[in-house]
């Protein structure tokens, strides 16, 4: 019995899951951080993810130590982590993460990175191994399903990667944490998808004091 | 003590409050209804508003007779109606409505229509009077506030009109009914707004079996 294929992202009320692109390598270097465009990216990203940072789970998982808030936001963050047996991500997301994740990377499962450049698996402390897949999204999904066992496969991001899986009808359900922020521009979660082929059913809707956690089942039509 | 200025709309999960424009007059004529573009508009609009049609309030207010569902969706629809002492709408929304509202138009309050073409007030049965305002959105709001007394002023739509009021900092709060549909294209609720100037606070989040009802307070920054 294999698990579901899902994604879970935080989205601004106007539909963005990330600010306008800046070079990934600029996000995590002292030089980059003095660039106004990069500072703006950081500010907007932090506003979007503001619900997550105070949670106990987030602090634990990034190694920030004890403490943090309990409650719905924390439960959602923890449940998302616990259901996931393997993740798939695009190259750009990996590139940014490679520069920023702690040595004990926050996945603790196999992660399949879509890339055109073959590379040996990269083993991190704590159970995260990054595998580089250069033969397409179906192959990555096959490998992730096998690695996940009866847990779920998470399409981690970015938006491009999620859209590719969604458009191919490979997503069973998805969760959106809807944040009370407006971006005005950036990377849209739903972009270049064939909306006419997707039928959604709301299966969960829970508001915390900060955000709303939504889950939809995806059908075809 | 004057009321709040607000808007309340149904939005698709990908941020649209209406499908791609079709000529308003085509929506409600037999000829128009045979046009595939118009049929598509009708289908998408109906999917977006599907939560509303079965409610008892909607049936009552449009004169469809007794019956209909009670519950959260119905309560939200009724409360939106009851809080509203006057409405403001753009010309295009009026043009479509003029062709489709029953003689006993569904507002039952004064409605201020933004237009460039002066016209005498149009009095309908049941308390709705349309006033045509050709000297700008501030003037329309002043008149609507006065007409509303201590009830609230609703910016009914369309998207352009809402965006003009939002961008001028004239909206106190807004409600979105988030529907589990994807449009792919159409009229975005949040478009051409200066997102950096608006600070939102989520003040309500309630999911029904079909949709999620959200309310945000608008601050400046």
mmCIF file of C-alpha atoms in Angstrom, chain B residues 49-141:
data_model
loop_
_atom_site.group_PDB
_atom_site.id
_atom_site.type_symbol
_atom_site.label_atom_id
_atom_site.label_comp_id
_atom_site.label_asym_id
_atom_site.label_seq_id
_atom_site.Cartn_x
_atom_site.Cartn_y
_atom_site.Cartn_z
ATOM 1 C CA UNK B 49 -20.775 30.735 -6.764
ATOM 2 C CA UNK B 50 -21.945 27.142 -6.244
ATOM 3 C CA UNK B 51 -21.785 27.509 -2.449
ATOM 4 C CA UNK B 52 -24.347 30.331 -2.524
ATOM 5 C CA UNK B 53 -27.114 29.030 -4.765
ATOM 6 C CA UNK B 54 -28.481 26.322 -2.428
ATOM 7 C CA UNK B 55 -28.704 28.659 0.585
ATOM 8 C CA UNK B 56 -32.056 29.666 1.985
ATOM 9 C CA UNK B 57 -31.052 33.326 2.003
ATOM 10 C CA UNK B 58 -30.114 33.376 -1.671
ATOM 11 C CA UNK B 59 -33.393 31.752 -2.689
ATOM 12 C CA UNK B 60 -35.417 34.160 -0.556
ATOM 13 C CA UNK B 61 -33.566 37.258 -1.689
ATOM 14 C CA UNK B 62 -33.832 36.473 -5.395
ATOM 15 C CA UNK B 63 -37.468 35.501 -5.021
ATOM 16 C CA UNK B 64 -36.929 31.828 -5.851
ATOM 17 C CA UNK B 65 -39.269 30.880 -3.038
ATOM 18 C CA UNK B 66 -39.070 28.903 0.169
ATOM 19 C CA UNK B 67 -36.610 26.207 1.065
ATOM 20 C CA UNK B 68 -32.867 26.092 0.804
ATOM 21 C CA UNK B 69 -30.041 25.134 3.089
ATOM 22 C CA UNK B 70 -29.354 26.544 6.542
ATOM 23 C CA UNK B 71 -25.910 26.496 8.122
ATOM 24 C CA UNK B 72 -22.683 28.450 7.881
ATOM 25 C CA UNK B 73 -22.870 29.350 4.192
ATOM 26 C CA UNK B 74 -26.406 30.625 4.641
ATOM 27 C CA UNK B 75 -25.478 32.561 7.798
ATOM 28 C CA UNK B 76 -22.585 34.274 6.016
ATOM 29 C CA UNK B 77 -24.725 35.249 3.030
ATOM 30 C CA UNK B 78 -27.441 36.631 5.275
ATOM 31 C CA UNK B 79 -25.049 38.516 7.574
ATOM 32 C CA UNK B 80 -23.380 40.158 4.564
ATOM 33 C CA UNK B 81 -26.759 41.370 3.387
ATOM 34 C CA UNK B 82 -27.887 42.570 6.811
ATOM 35 C CA UNK B 83 -24.793 44.587 7.653
ATOM 36 C CA UNK B 84 -24.994 46.550 4.412
ATOM 37 C CA UNK B 85 -26.687 49.966 4.457
ATOM 38 C CA UNK B 86 -25.533 51.045 0.981
ATOM 39 C CA UNK B 87 -23.511 49.578 -1.883
ATOM 40 C CA UNK B 88 -21.129 50.970 -4.475
ATOM 41 C CA UNK B 89 -20.528 49.270 -7.803
ATOM 42 C CA UNK B 90 -18.767 49.876 -11.086
ATOM 43 C CA UNK B 91 -20.588 50.517 -14.308
ATOM 44 C CA UNK B 92 -19.879 47.136 -15.839
ATOM 45 C CA UNK B 93 -21.343 45.275 -12.868
ATOM 46 C CA UNK B 94 -24.413 47.472 -13.048
ATOM 47 C CA UNK B 95 -24.785 46.911 -16.784
ATOM 48 C CA UNK B 96 -24.814 43.144 -16.336
ATOM 49 C CA UNK B 97 -27.128 43.373 -13.349
ATOM 50 C CA UNK B 98 -29.560 45.711 -15.058
ATOM 51 C CA UNK B 99 -30.215 42.921 -17.530
ATOM 52 C CA UNK B 100 -30.523 40.160 -14.966
ATOM 53 C CA UNK B 101 -31.777 41.374 -11.571
ATOM 54 C CA UNK B 102 -35.438 40.805 -10.854
ATOM 55 C CA UNK B 103 -37.648 43.906 -10.730
ATOM 56 C CA UNK B 104 -37.357 43.633 -6.960
ATOM 57 C CA UNK B 105 -33.549 44.076 -7.159
ATOM 58 C CA UNK B 106 -31.603 42.135 -4.511
ATOM 59 C CA UNK B 107 -30.020 45.087 -2.650
ATOM 60 C CA UNK B 108 -32.949 46.720 -0.829
ATOM 61 C CA UNK B 109 -30.773 49.747 -0.045
ATOM 62 C CA UNK B 110 -29.362 52.662 -2.016
ATOM 63 C CA UNK B 111 -26.735 51.605 -4.556
ATOM 64 C CA UNK B 112 -24.209 54.092 -5.954
ATOM 65 C CA UNK B 113 -23.036 53.319 -9.469
ATOM 66 C CA UNK B 114 -19.727 54.792 -10.659
ATOM 67 C CA UNK B 115 -20.239 56.105 -14.160
ATOM 68 C CA UNK B 116 -19.210 58.782 -16.615
ATOM 69 C CA UNK B 117 -22.763 59.107 -17.953
ATOM 70 C CA UNK B 118 -25.123 61.054 -15.697
ATOM 71 C CA UNK B 119 -28.550 59.482 -15.292
ATOM 72 C CA UNK B 120 -31.567 60.032 -13.077
ATOM 73 C CA UNK B 121 -31.903 57.716 -10.063
ATOM 74 C CA UNK B 122 -33.514 54.417 -10.938
ATOM 75 C CA UNK B 123 -35.996 53.318 -8.281
ATOM 76 C CA UNK B 124 -36.809 49.631 -8.030
ATOM 77 C CA UNK B 125 -39.393 47.782 -5.997
ATOM 78 C CA UNK B 126 -38.408 46.662 -2.542
ATOM 79 C CA UNK B 127 -36.148 49.553 -1.516
ATOM 80 C CA UNK B 128 -33.317 49.461 -4.048
ATOM 81 C CA UNK B 129 -32.550 52.816 -5.676
ATOM 82 C CA UNK B 130 -29.600 53.110 -8.047
ATOM 83 C CA UNK B 131 -27.865 56.500 -7.956
ATOM 84 C CA UNK B 132 -25.401 57.341 -10.723
ATOM 85 C CA UNK B 133 -22.263 59.104 -9.545
ATOM 86 C CA UNK B 134 -20.050 60.798 -12.111
ATOM 87 C CA UNK B 135 -17.686 62.741 -9.852
ATOM 88 C CA UNK B 136 -15.388 60.048 -8.546
ATOM 89 C CA UNK B 137 -15.009 57.307 -5.988
ATOM 90 C CA UNK B 138 -14.626 59.631 -2.984
ATOM 91 C CA UNK B 139 -17.884 61.330 -3.746
ATOM 92 C CA UNK B 140 -19.619 57.989 -4.155
ATOM 93 C CA UNK B 141 -18.260 56.868 -0.797
#
